[in-house]
PDB file of N, CA and C in Angstrom:
ATOM      1  N   MET A   1      19.144  20.910  -8.224  1.00  0.00           N
ATOM      2  CA  MET A   1      19.427  20.653  -6.824  1.00  0.00           C
ATOM      3  C   MET A   1      20.932  20.391  -6.710  1.00  0.00           C
ATOM      4  N   ASN A   2      21.565  21.075  -5.776  1.00  0.00           N
ATOM      5  CA  ASN A   2      23.005  20.878  -5.615  1.00  0.00           C
ATOM      6  C   ASN A   2      23.278  19.748  -4.622  1.00  0.00           C
ATOM      7  N   LEU A   3      24.535  19.388  -4.508  1.00  0.00           N
ATOM      8  CA  LEU A   3      24.937  18.241  -3.673  1.00  0.00           C
ATOM      9  C   LEU A   3      24.647  18.488  -2.195  1.00  0.00           C
ATOM     10  N   ARG A   4      24.815  19.711  -1.741  1.00  0.00           N
ATOM     11  CA  ARG A   4      24.579  20.026  -0.327  1.00  0.00           C
ATOM     12  C   ARG A   4      23.111  19.811   0.054  1.00  0.00           C
ATOM     13  N   ASP A   5      22.204  20.309  -0.782  1.00  0.00           N
ATOM     14  CA  ASP A   5      20.775  20.113  -0.516  1.00  0.00           C
ATOM     15  C   ASP A   5      20.403  18.636  -0.578  1.00  0.00           C
ATOM     16  N   TYR A   6      20.959  17.935  -1.553  1.00  0.00           N
ATOM     17  CA  TYR A   6      20.683  16.517  -1.705  1.00  0.00           C
ATOM     18  C   TYR A   6      21.101  15.739  -0.452  1.00  0.00           C
ATOM     19  N   CYS A   7      22.300  16.018   0.043  1.00  0.00           N
ATOM     20  CA  CYS A   7      22.782  15.326   1.248  1.00  0.00           C
ATOM     21  C   CYS A   7      21.925  15.674   2.462  1.00  0.00           C
ATOM     22  N   PHE A   8      21.500  16.930   2.564  1.00  0.00           N
ATOM     23  CA  PHE A   8      20.640  17.333   3.674  1.00  0.00           C
ATOM     24  C   PHE A   8      19.316  16.581   3.632  1.00  0.00           C
ATOM     25  N   PHE A   9      18.690  16.546   2.464  1.00  0.00           N
ATOM     26  CA  PHE A   9      17.414  15.839   2.334  1.00  0.00           C
ATOM     27  C   PHE A   9      17.575  14.343   2.598  1.00  0.00           C
ATOM     28  N   LEU A  10      18.674  13.775   2.140  1.00  0.00           N
ATOM     29  CA  LEU A  10      18.939  12.362   2.372  1.00  0.00           C
ATOM     30  C   LEU A  10      19.093  12.070   3.867  1.00  0.00           C
ATOM     31  N   LEU A  11      19.786  12.926   4.582  1.00  0.00           N
ATOM     32  CA  LEU A  11      19.949  12.742   6.027  1.00  0.00           C
ATOM     33  C   LEU A  11      18.624  12.895   6.764  1.00  0.00           C
ATOM     34  N   VAL A  12      17.813  13.845   6.362  1.00  0.00           N
ATOM     35  CA  VAL A  12      16.503  14.037   7.006  1.00  0.00           C
ATOM     36  C   VAL A  12      15.624  12.805   6.771  1.00  0.00           C
ATOM     37  N   MET A  13      15.605  12.295   5.539  1.00  0.00           N
ATOM     38  CA  MET A  13      14.797  11.102   5.259  1.00  0.00           C
ATOM     39  C   MET A  13      15.303   9.894   6.028  1.00  0.00           C
ATOM     40  N   ALA A  14      16.612   9.737   6.127  1.00  0.00           N
ATOM     41  CA  ALA A  14      17.168   8.619   6.891  1.00  0.00           C
ATOM     42  C   ALA A  14      16.825   8.752   8.371  1.00  0.00           C
ATOM     43  N   GLY A  15      16.890   9.976   8.899  1.00  0.00           N
ATOM     44  CA  GLY A  15      16.550  10.194  10.303  1.00  0.00           C
ATOM     45  C   GLY A  15      15.096   9.905  10.602  1.00  0.00           C
ATOM     46  N   VAL A  16      14.215  10.352   9.728  1.00  0.00           N
ATOM     47  CA  VAL A  16      12.787  10.097   9.922  1.00  0.00           C
ATOM     48  C   VAL A  16      12.501   8.598   9.849  1.00  0.00           C
ATOM     49  N   THR A  17      13.100   7.917   8.887  1.00  0.00           N
ATOM     50  CA  THR A  17      12.900   6.479   8.758  1.00  0.00           C
ATOM     51  C   THR A  17      13.402   5.743   9.997  1.00  0.00           C
ATOM     52  N   TYR A  18      14.562   6.132  10.486  1.00  0.00           N
ATOM     53  CA  TYR A  18      15.111   5.491  11.675  1.00  0.00           C
ATOM     54  C   TYR A  18      14.239   5.758  12.895  1.00  0.00           C
ATOM     55  N   LEU A  19      13.784   6.998  13.063  1.00  0.00           N
ATOM     56  CA  LEU A  19      12.947   7.324  14.219  1.00  0.00           C
ATOM     57  C   LEU A  19      11.629   6.555  14.197  1.00  0.00           C
ATOM     58  N   LEU A  20      11.028   6.431  13.023  1.00  0.00           N
ATOM     59  CA  LEU A  20       9.763   5.707  12.940  1.00  0.00           C
ATOM     60  C   LEU A  20       9.927   4.234  13.296  1.00  0.00           C
ATOM     61  N   ARG A  21      11.109   3.695  13.107  1.00  0.00           N
ATOM     62  CA  ARG A  21      11.328   2.292  13.437  1.00  0.00           C
ATOM     63  C   ARG A  21      11.873   2.103  14.845  1.00  0.00           C
ATOM     64  N   ALA A  22      12.631   3.071  15.343  1.00  0.00           N
ATOM     65  CA  ALA A  22      13.287   2.909  16.639  1.00  0.00           C
ATOM     66  C   ALA A  22      12.416   3.352  17.810  1.00  0.00           C
ATOM     67  N   VAL A  23      11.620   4.389  17.641  1.00  0.00           N
ATOM     68  CA  VAL A  23      10.825   4.917  18.756  1.00  0.00           C
ATOM     69  C   VAL A  23       9.849   3.887  19.321  1.00  0.00           C
ATOM     70  N   PRO A  24       9.120   3.114  18.501  1.00  0.00           N
ATOM     71  CA  PRO A  24       8.234   2.111  19.104  1.00  0.00           C
ATOM     72  C   PRO A  24       8.976   1.072  19.942  1.00  0.00           C
ATOM     73  N   PHE A  25      10.179   0.683  19.524  1.00  0.00           N
ATOM     74  CA  PHE A  25      10.940  -0.283  20.309  1.00  0.00           C
ATOM     75  C   PHE A  25      11.383   0.295  21.639  1.00  0.00           C
ATOM     76  N   VAL A  26      11.680   1.585  21.656  1.00  0.00           N
ATOM     77  CA  VAL A  26      12.123   2.224  22.898  1.00  0.00           C
ATOM     78  C   VAL A  26      10.946   2.416  23.845  1.00  0.00           C
ATOM     79  N   LEU A  27       9.813   2.846  23.303  1.00  0.00           N
ATOM     80  CA  LEU A  27       8.656   3.146  24.152  1.00  0.00           C
ATOM     81  C   LEU A  27       7.898   1.901  24.588  1.00  0.00           C
ATOM     82  N   LEU A  28       7.871   0.883  23.755  1.00  0.00           N
ATOM     83  CA  LEU A  28       7.097  -0.316  24.050  1.00  0.00           C
ATOM     84  C   LEU A  28       8.046  -1.475  24.346  1.00  0.00           C
ATOM     85  N   LYS A  29       8.556  -1.502  25.546  1.00  0.00           N
ATOM     86  CA  LYS A  29       9.528  -2.544  25.885  1.00  0.00           C
ATOM     87  C   LYS A  29       8.856  -3.877  26.194  1.00  0.00           C
ATOM     88  N   GLY A  30       7.693  -3.843  26.790  1.00  0.00           N
ATOM     89  CA  GLY A  30       6.997  -5.081  27.137  1.00  0.00           C
ATOM     90  C   GLY A  30       5.980  -5.455  26.075  1.00  0.00           C
ATOM     91  N   LYS A  31       5.316  -6.578  26.316  1.00  0.00           N
ATOM     92  CA  LYS A  31       4.275  -7.019  25.399  1.00  0.00           C
ATOM     93  C   LYS A  31       3.036  -6.158  25.586  1.00  0.00           C
ATOM     94  N   ILE A  32       2.365  -5.855  24.489  1.00  0.00           N
ATOM     95  CA  ILE A  32       1.136  -5.068  24.543  1.00  0.00           C
ATOM     96  C   ILE A  32       0.033  -5.981  25.052  1.00  0.00           C
ATOM     97  N   LYS A  33      -0.577  -5.604  26.161  1.00  0.00           N
ATOM     98  CA  LYS A  33      -1.587  -6.452  26.786  1.00  0.00           C
ATOM     99  C   LYS A  33      -3.015  -6.086  26.396  1.00  0.00           C
ATOM    100  N   SER A  34      -3.189  -4.870  25.912  1.00  0.00           N
ATOM    101  CA  SER A  34      -4.524  -4.432  25.531  1.00  0.00           C
ATOM    102  C   SER A  34      -4.986  -5.172  24.270  1.00  0.00           C
ATOM    103  N   ARG A  35      -6.120  -5.799  24.370  1.00  0.00           N
ATOM    104  CA  ARG A  35      -6.658  -6.549  23.241  1.00  0.00           C
ATOM    105  C   ARG A  35      -6.995  -5.617  22.080  1.00  0.00           C
ATOM    106  N   PHE A  36      -7.485  -4.417  22.397  1.00  0.00           N
ATOM    107  CA  PHE A  36      -7.825  -3.451  21.361  1.00  0.00           C
ATOM    108  C   PHE A  36      -6.592  -3.052  20.567  1.00  0.00           C
ATOM    109  N   TRP A  37      -5.491  -2.692  21.233  1.00  0.00           N
ATOM    110  CA  TRP A  37      -4.285  -2.232  20.541  1.00  0.00           C
ATOM    111  C   TRP A  37      -3.625  -3.356  19.754  1.00  0.00           C
ATOM    112  N   ARG A  38      -3.665  -4.571  20.270  1.00  0.00           N
ATOM    113  CA  ARG A  38      -3.095  -5.685  19.515  1.00  0.00           C
ATOM    114  C   ARG A  38      -3.874  -5.929  18.229  1.00  0.00           C
ATOM    115  N   SER A  39      -5.201  -5.901  18.304  1.00  0.00           N
ATOM    116  CA  SER A  39      -5.987  -6.101  17.089  1.00  0.00           C
ATOM    117  C   SER A  39      -5.855  -4.909  16.147  1.00  0.00           C
ATOM    118  N   PHE A  40      -5.755  -3.696  16.697  1.00  0.00           N
ATOM    119  CA  PHE A  40      -5.557  -2.506  15.868  1.00  0.00           C
ATOM    120  C   PHE A  40      -4.239  -2.604  15.098  1.00  0.00           C
ATOM    121  N   LEU A  41      -3.176  -2.942  15.779  1.00  0.00           N
ATOM    122  CA  LEU A  41      -1.865  -3.028  15.148  1.00  0.00           C
ATOM    123  C   LEU A  41      -1.766  -4.194  14.171  1.00  0.00           C
ATOM    124  N   ALA A  42      -2.595  -5.210  14.358  1.00  0.00           N
ATOM    125  CA  ALA A  42      -2.580  -6.337  13.432  1.00  0.00           C
ATOM    126  C   ALA A  42      -3.119  -5.947  12.059  1.00  0.00           C
ATOM    127  N   TYR A  43      -4.035  -4.961  12.014  1.00  0.00           N
ATOM    128  CA  TYR A  43      -4.632  -4.553  10.747  1.00  0.00           C
ATOM    129  C   TYR A  43      -3.913  -3.401  10.065  1.00  0.00           C
ATOM    130  N   VAL A  44      -2.948  -2.787  10.702  1.00  0.00           N
ATOM    131  CA  VAL A  44      -2.250  -1.636  10.116  1.00  0.00           C
ATOM    132  C   VAL A  44      -1.556  -1.993   8.799  1.00  0.00           C
ATOM    133  N   PRO A  45      -0.826  -3.101   8.688  1.00  0.00           N
ATOM    134  CA  PRO A  45      -0.182  -3.395   7.396  1.00  0.00           C
ATOM    135  C   PRO A  45      -1.176  -3.546   6.244  1.00  0.00           C
ATOM    136  N   TYR A  46      -2.317  -4.165   6.492  1.00  0.00           N
ATOM    137  CA  TYR A  46      -3.314  -4.338   5.439  1.00  0.00           C
ATOM    138  C   TYR A  46      -3.908  -2.990   5.023  1.00  0.00           C
ATOM    139  N   THR A  47      -4.125  -2.125   5.994  1.00  0.00           N
ATOM    140  CA  THR A  47      -4.683  -0.817   5.703  1.00  0.00           C
ATOM    141  C   THR A  47      -3.716   0.017   4.878  1.00  0.00           C
ATOM    142  N   VAL A  48      -2.459   0.002   5.244  1.00  0.00           N
ATOM    143  CA  VAL A  48      -1.456   0.769   4.501  1.00  0.00           C
ATOM    144  C   VAL A  48      -1.314   0.221   3.084  1.00  0.00           C
ATOM    145  N   LEU A  49      -1.301  -1.087   2.947  1.00  0.00           N
ATOM    146  CA  LEU A  49      -1.200  -1.691   1.626  1.00  0.00           C
ATOM    147  C   LEU A  49      -2.396  -1.311   0.754  1.00  0.00           C
ATOM    148  N   ALA A  50      -3.582  -1.335   1.319  1.00  0.00           N
ATOM    149  CA  ALA A  50      -4.773  -0.954   0.557  1.00  0.00           C
ATOM    150  C   ALA A  50      -4.735   0.523   0.186  1.00  0.00           C
ATOM    151  N   ALA A  51      -4.278   1.369   1.093  1.00  0.00           N
ATOM    152  CA  ALA A  51      -4.214   2.807   0.814  1.00  0.00           C
ATOM    153  C   ALA A  51      -3.208   3.118  -0.292  1.00  0.00           C
ATOM    154  N   MET A  52      -2.180   2.312  -0.431  1.00  0.00           N
ATOM    155  CA  MET A  52      -1.210   2.546  -1.493  1.00  0.00           C
ATOM    156  C   MET A  52      -1.619   1.877  -2.807  1.00  0.00           C
ATOM    157  N   THR A  53      -2.330   0.768  -2.740  1.00  0.00           N
ATOM    158  CA  THR A  53      -2.621  -0.013  -3.936  1.00  0.00           C
ATOM    159  C   THR A  53      -3.870   0.463  -4.670  1.00  0.00           C
ATOM    160  N   VAL A  54      -4.936   0.753  -3.954  1.00  0.00           N
ATOM    161  CA  VAL A  54      -6.210   1.066  -4.605  1.00  0.00           C
ATOM    162  C   VAL A  54      -6.118   2.301  -5.497  1.00  0.00           C
ATOM    163  N   PRO A  55      -5.521   3.422  -5.070  1.00  0.00           N
ATOM    164  CA  PRO A  55      -5.409   4.546  -6.018  1.00  0.00           C
ATOM    165  C   PRO A  55      -4.567   4.205  -7.247  1.00  0.00           C
ATOM    166  N   ALA A  56      -3.541   3.397  -7.067  1.00  0.00           N
ATOM    167  CA  ALA A  56      -2.696   3.013  -8.201  1.00  0.00           C
ATOM    168  C   ALA A  56      -3.468   2.163  -9.202  1.00  0.00           C
ATOM    169  N   ILE A  57      -4.435   1.391  -8.735  1.00  0.00           N
ATOM    170  CA  ILE A  57      -5.236   0.565  -9.639  1.00  0.00           C
ATOM    171  C   ILE A  57      -6.012   1.443 -10.613  1.00  0.00           C
ATOM    172  N   PHE A  58      -6.567   2.533 -10.120  1.00  0.00           N
ATOM    173  CA  PHE A  58      -7.392   3.391 -10.972  1.00  0.00           C
ATOM    174  C   PHE A  58      -6.569   4.224 -11.945  1.00  0.00           C
ATOM    175  N   TYR A  59      -5.394   4.665 -11.537  1.00  0.00           N
ATOM    176  CA  TYR A  59      -4.652   5.623 -12.348  1.00  0.00           C
ATOM    177  C   TYR A  59      -3.472   5.029 -13.102  1.00  0.00           C
ATOM    178  N   SER A  60      -3.250   3.729 -13.048  1.00  0.00           N
ATOM    179  CA  SER A  60      -2.144   3.129 -13.785  1.00  0.00           C
ATOM    180  C   SER A  60      -2.588   2.564 -15.135  1.00  0.00           C
ATOM    181  N   THR A  61      -3.860   2.652 -15.426  1.00  0.00           N
ATOM    182  CA  THR A  61      -4.372   2.153 -16.696  1.00  0.00           C
ATOM    183  C   THR A  61      -4.688   3.326 -17.614  1.00  0.00           C
ATOM    184  N   ASN A  62      -5.135   3.006 -18.836  1.00  0.00           N
ATOM    185  CA  ASN A  62      -5.469   4.071 -19.786  1.00  0.00           C
ATOM    186  C   ASN A  62      -6.698   4.852 -19.380  1.00  0.00           C
ATOM    187  N   SER A  63      -7.602   4.212 -18.660  1.00  0.00           N
ATOM    188  CA  SER A  63      -8.814   4.903 -18.219  1.00  0.00           C
ATOM    189  C   SER A  63      -9.202   4.400 -16.834  1.00  0.00           C
ATOM    190  N   VAL A  64      -9.950   5.222 -16.142  1.00  0.00           N
ATOM    191  CA  VAL A  64     -10.406   4.853 -14.807  1.00  0.00           C
ATOM    192  C   VAL A  64     -11.417   3.709 -14.899  1.00  0.00           C
ATOM    193  N   ILE A  65     -12.128   3.639 -16.005  1.00  0.00           N
ATOM    194  CA  ILE A  65     -13.133   2.586 -16.182  1.00  0.00           C
ATOM    195  C   ILE A  65     -12.475   1.207 -16.204  1.00  0.00           C
ATOM    196  N   SER A  66     -11.374   1.069 -16.939  1.00  0.00           N
ATOM    197  CA  SER A  66     -10.705  -0.233 -16.987  1.00  0.00           C
ATOM    198  C   SER A  66     -10.079  -0.580 -15.642  1.00  0.00           C
ATOM    199  N   GLY A  67      -9.600   0.426 -14.914  1.00  0.00           N
ATOM    200  CA  GLY A  67      -9.077   0.179 -13.570  1.00  0.00           C
ATOM    201  C   GLY A  67     -10.163  -0.282 -12.615  1.00  0.00           C
ATOM    202  N   ALA A  68     -11.337   0.340 -12.713  1.00  0.00           N
ATOM    203  CA  ALA A  68     -12.454  -0.053 -11.851  1.00  0.00           C
ATOM    204  C   ALA A  68     -12.927  -1.472 -12.182  1.00  0.00           C
ATOM    205  N   CYS A  69     -12.979  -1.799 -13.471  1.00  0.00           N
ATOM    206  CA  CYS A  69     -13.374  -3.158 -13.862  1.00  0.00           C
ATOM    207  C   CYS A  69     -12.361  -4.180 -13.365  1.00  0.00           C
ATOM    208  N   ALA A  70     -11.075  -3.830 -13.437  1.00  0.00           N
ATOM    209  CA  ALA A  70     -10.038  -4.743 -12.950  1.00  0.00           C
ATOM    210  C   ALA A  70     -10.137  -4.932 -11.449  1.00  0.00           C
ATOM    211  N   LEU A  71     -10.445  -3.876 -10.721  1.00  0.00           N
ATOM    212  CA  LEU A  71     -10.606  -3.990  -9.271  1.00  0.00           C
ATOM    213  C   LEU A  71     -11.765  -4.916  -8.929  1.00  0.00           C
ATOM    214  N   VAL A  72     -12.880  -4.739  -9.610  1.00  0.00           N
ATOM    215  CA  VAL A  72     -14.043  -5.600  -9.364  1.00  0.00           C
ATOM    216  C   VAL A  72     -13.718  -7.051  -9.706  1.00  0.00           C
ATOM    217  N   ALA A  73     -13.046  -7.263 -10.822  1.00  0.00           N
ATOM    218  CA  ALA A  73     -12.691  -8.628 -11.222  1.00  0.00           C
ATOM    219  C   ALA A  73     -11.707  -9.247 -10.229  1.00  0.00           C
ATOM    220  N   ALA A  74     -10.761  -8.457  -9.739  1.00  0.00           N
ATOM    221  CA  ALA A  74      -9.790  -8.977  -8.775  1.00  0.00           C
ATOM    222  C   ALA A  74     -10.464  -9.331  -7.454  1.00  0.00           C
ATOM    223  N   VAL A  75     -11.395  -8.510  -7.015  1.00  0.00           N
ATOM    224  CA  VAL A  75     -12.107  -8.805  -5.767  1.00  0.00           C
ATOM    225  C   VAL A  75     -12.932 -10.081  -5.918  1.00  0.00           C
ATOM    226  N   ILE A  76     -13.598 -10.228  -7.046  1.00  0.00           N
ATOM    227  CA  ILE A  76     -14.387 -11.438  -7.276  1.00  0.00           C
ATOM    228  C   ILE A  76     -13.486 -12.669  -7.323  1.00  0.00           C
ATOM    229  N   ALA A  77     -12.357 -12.552  -8.011  1.00  0.00           N
ATOM    230  CA  ALA A  77     -11.427 -13.688  -8.096  1.00  0.00           C
ATOM    231  C   ALA A  77     -10.875 -14.055  -6.722  1.00  0.00           C
ATOM    232  N   SER A  78     -10.593 -13.054  -5.902  1.00  0.00           N
ATOM    233  CA  SER A  78     -10.077 -13.363  -4.562  1.00  0.00           C
ATOM    234  C   SER A  78     -11.152 -13.975  -3.677  1.00  0.00           C
ATOM    235  N   LEU A  79     -12.389 -13.539  -3.847  1.00  0.00           N
ATOM    236  CA  LEU A  79     -13.481 -14.130  -3.070  1.00  0.00           C
ATOM    237  C   LEU A  79     -13.748 -15.578  -3.496  1.00  0.00           C
ATOM    238  N   LEU A  80     -13.421 -15.900  -4.734  1.00  0.00           N
ATOM    239  CA  LEU A  80     -13.590 -17.267  -5.217  1.00  0.00           C
ATOM    240  C   LEU A  80     -12.417 -18.171  -4.837  1.00  0.00           C
ATOM    241  N   GLY A  81     -11.458 -17.617  -4.102  1.00  0.00           N
ATOM    242  CA  GLY A  81     -10.374 -18.435  -3.579  1.00  0.00           C
ATOM    243  C   GLY A  81      -9.133 -18.508  -4.439  1.00  0.00           C
ATOM    244  N   ARG A  82      -9.006 -17.655  -5.436  1.00  0.00           N
ATOM    245  CA  ARG A  82      -7.809 -17.656  -6.266  1.00  0.00           C
ATOM    246  C   ARG A  82      -6.629 -17.116  -5.462  1.00  0.00           C
ATOM    247  N   GLY A  83      -5.446 -17.517  -5.821  1.00  0.00           N
ATOM    248  CA  GLY A  83      -4.237 -17.042  -5.163  1.00  0.00           C
ATOM    249  C   GLY A  83      -3.812 -15.684  -5.696  1.00  0.00           C
ATOM    250  N   LEU A  84      -2.687 -15.210  -5.199  1.00  0.00           N
ATOM    251  CA  LEU A  84      -2.196 -13.881  -5.573  1.00  0.00           C
ATOM    252  C   LEU A  84      -1.907 -13.787  -7.067  1.00  0.00           C
ATOM    253  N   VAL A  85      -1.255 -14.794  -7.610  1.00  0.00           N
ATOM    254  CA  VAL A  85      -0.931 -14.775  -9.039  1.00  0.00           C
ATOM    255  C   VAL A  85      -2.200 -14.862  -9.876  1.00  0.00           C
ATOM    256  N   GLY A  86      -3.134 -15.690  -9.472  1.00  0.00           N
ATOM    257  CA  GLY A  86      -4.393 -15.802 -10.206  1.00  0.00           C
ATOM    258  C   GLY A  86      -5.185 -14.508 -10.213  1.00  0.00           C
ATOM    259  N   VAL A  87      -5.229 -13.833  -9.077  1.00  0.00           N
ATOM    260  CA  VAL A  87      -5.938 -12.555  -8.986  1.00  0.00           C
ATOM    261  C   VAL A  87      -5.262 -11.513  -9.868  1.00  0.00           C
ATOM    262  N   ALA A  88      -3.930 -11.487  -9.852  1.00  0.00           N
ATOM    263  CA  ALA A  88      -3.199 -10.528 -10.681  1.00  0.00           C
ATOM    264  C   ALA A  88      -3.426 -10.789 -12.164  1.00  0.00           C
ATOM    265  N   VAL A  89      -3.448 -12.058 -12.558  1.00  0.00           N
ATOM    266  CA  VAL A  89      -3.686 -12.403 -13.965  1.00  0.00           C
ATOM    267  C   VAL A  89      -5.094 -11.995 -14.380  1.00  0.00           C
ATOM    268  N   VAL A  90      -6.072 -12.258 -13.531  1.00  0.00           N
ATOM    269  CA  VAL A  90      -7.457 -11.871 -13.840  1.00  0.00           C
ATOM    270  C   VAL A  90      -7.563 -10.356 -13.998  1.00  0.00           C
ATOM    271  N   ALA A  91      -6.916  -9.601 -13.111  1.00  0.00           N
ATOM    272  CA  ALA A  91      -6.969  -8.140 -13.200  1.00  0.00           C
ATOM    273  C   ALA A  91      -6.296  -7.642 -14.475  1.00  0.00           C
ATOM    274  N   CYS A  92      -5.150  -8.217 -14.826  1.00  0.00           N
ATOM    275  CA  CYS A  92      -4.435  -7.785 -16.036  1.00  0.00           C
ATOM    276  C   CYS A  92      -5.234  -8.108 -17.296  1.00  0.00           C
ATOM    277  N   VAL A  93      -5.808  -9.294 -17.352  1.00  0.00           N
ATOM    278  CA  VAL A  93      -6.607  -9.677 -18.519  1.00  0.00           C
ATOM    279  C   VAL A  93      -7.841  -8.794 -18.622  1.00  0.00           C
ATOM    280  N   THR A  94      -8.428  -8.444 -17.486  1.00  0.00           N
ATOM    281  CA  THR A  94      -9.597  -7.562 -17.489  1.00  0.00           C
ATOM    282  C   THR A  94      -9.234  -6.186 -18.039  1.00  0.00           C
ATOM    283  N   VAL A  95      -8.104  -5.644 -17.619  1.00  0.00           N
ATOM    284  CA  VAL A  95      -7.682  -4.334 -18.138  1.00  0.00           C
ATOM    285  C   VAL A  95      -7.456  -4.409 -19.638  1.00  0.00           C
ATOM    286  N   LEU A  96      -6.766  -5.447 -20.089  1.00  0.00           N
ATOM    287  CA  LEU A  96      -6.527  -5.584 -21.535  1.00  0.00           C
ATOM    288  C   LEU A  96      -7.836  -5.717 -22.302  1.00  0.00           C
ATOM    289  N   GLY A  97      -8.754  -6.507 -21.772  1.00  0.00           N
ATOM    290  CA  GLY A  97     -10.033  -6.690 -22.445  1.00  0.00           C
ATOM    291  C   GLY A  97     -10.860  -5.422 -22.501  1.00  0.00           C
ATOM    292  N   VAL A  98     -10.960  -4.727 -21.379  1.00  0.00           N
ATOM    293  CA  VAL A  98     -11.765  -3.500 -21.343  1.00  0.00           C
ATOM    294  C   VAL A  98     -11.126  -2.425 -22.214  1.00  0.00           C
ATOM    295  N   ASP A  99      -9.806  -2.294 -22.160  1.00  0.00           N
ATOM    296  CA  ASP A  99      -9.139  -1.306 -23.011  1.00  0.00           C
ATOM    297  C   ASP A  99      -9.312  -1.666 -24.491  1.00  0.00           C
ATOM    298  N   GLY A 100      -9.269  -2.952 -24.814  1.00  0.00           N
ATOM    299  CA  GLY A 100      -9.490  -3.374 -26.203  1.00  0.00           C
ATOM    300  C   GLY A 100     -10.896  -3.064 -26.667  1.00  0.00           C
ATOM    301  N   ILE A 101     -11.863  -3.323 -25.818  1.00  0.00           N
ATOM    302  CA  ILE A 101     -13.252  -3.012 -26.167  1.00  0.00           C
ATOM    303  C   ILE A 101     -13.444  -1.504 -26.337  1.00  0.00           C
ATOM    304  N   MET A 102     -12.803  -0.724 -25.465  1.00  0.00           N
ATOM    305  CA  MET A 102     -12.937   0.728 -25.565  1.00  0.00           C
ATOM    306  C   MET A 102     -12.274   1.264 -26.836  1.00  0.00           C
ATOM    307  N   LEU A 103     -11.228   0.604 -27.320  1.00  0.00           N
ATOM    308  CA  LEU A 103     -10.599   1.018 -28.572  1.00  0.00           C
ATOM    309  C   LEU A 103     -11.517   0.749 -29.772  1.00  0.00           C
ATOM    310  N   LEU A 104     -12.273  -0.337 -29.695  1.00  0.00           N
ATOM    311  CA  LEU A 104     -13.175  -0.684 -30.787  1.00  0.00           C
ATOM    312  C   LEU A 104     -14.392   0.232 -30.859  1.00  0.00           C
ATOM    313  N   LEU A 105     -14.765   0.780 -29.733  1.00  0.00           N
ATOM    314  CA  LEU A 105     -15.972   1.633 -29.720  1.00  0.00           C
ATOM    315  C   LEU A 105     -15.678   3.004 -30.146  1.00  0.00           C
TER     316      LEU A 105
END
């Protein structure tokens, strides 16, 4: 890739990023009064985070099985009231344990 193409792609990405952030401010000057849209927009960050995180859980480990076990363990730990660090530690230990067991078999 030459410098000209790189600069073009960089400008396009910067423009798209700016438009995605600026257009809602221009179009939505007042407070959103619709209860449906306010609740919809409140859940968008969680949905995007889940859409980016869940596939990475399965494919960042040595096997999909250890990723699935870590996901289940993390969900259980979060339901039991553990914090973010506790859930992450439980998921990491689960991956190490399942991968270790799979190496022994």
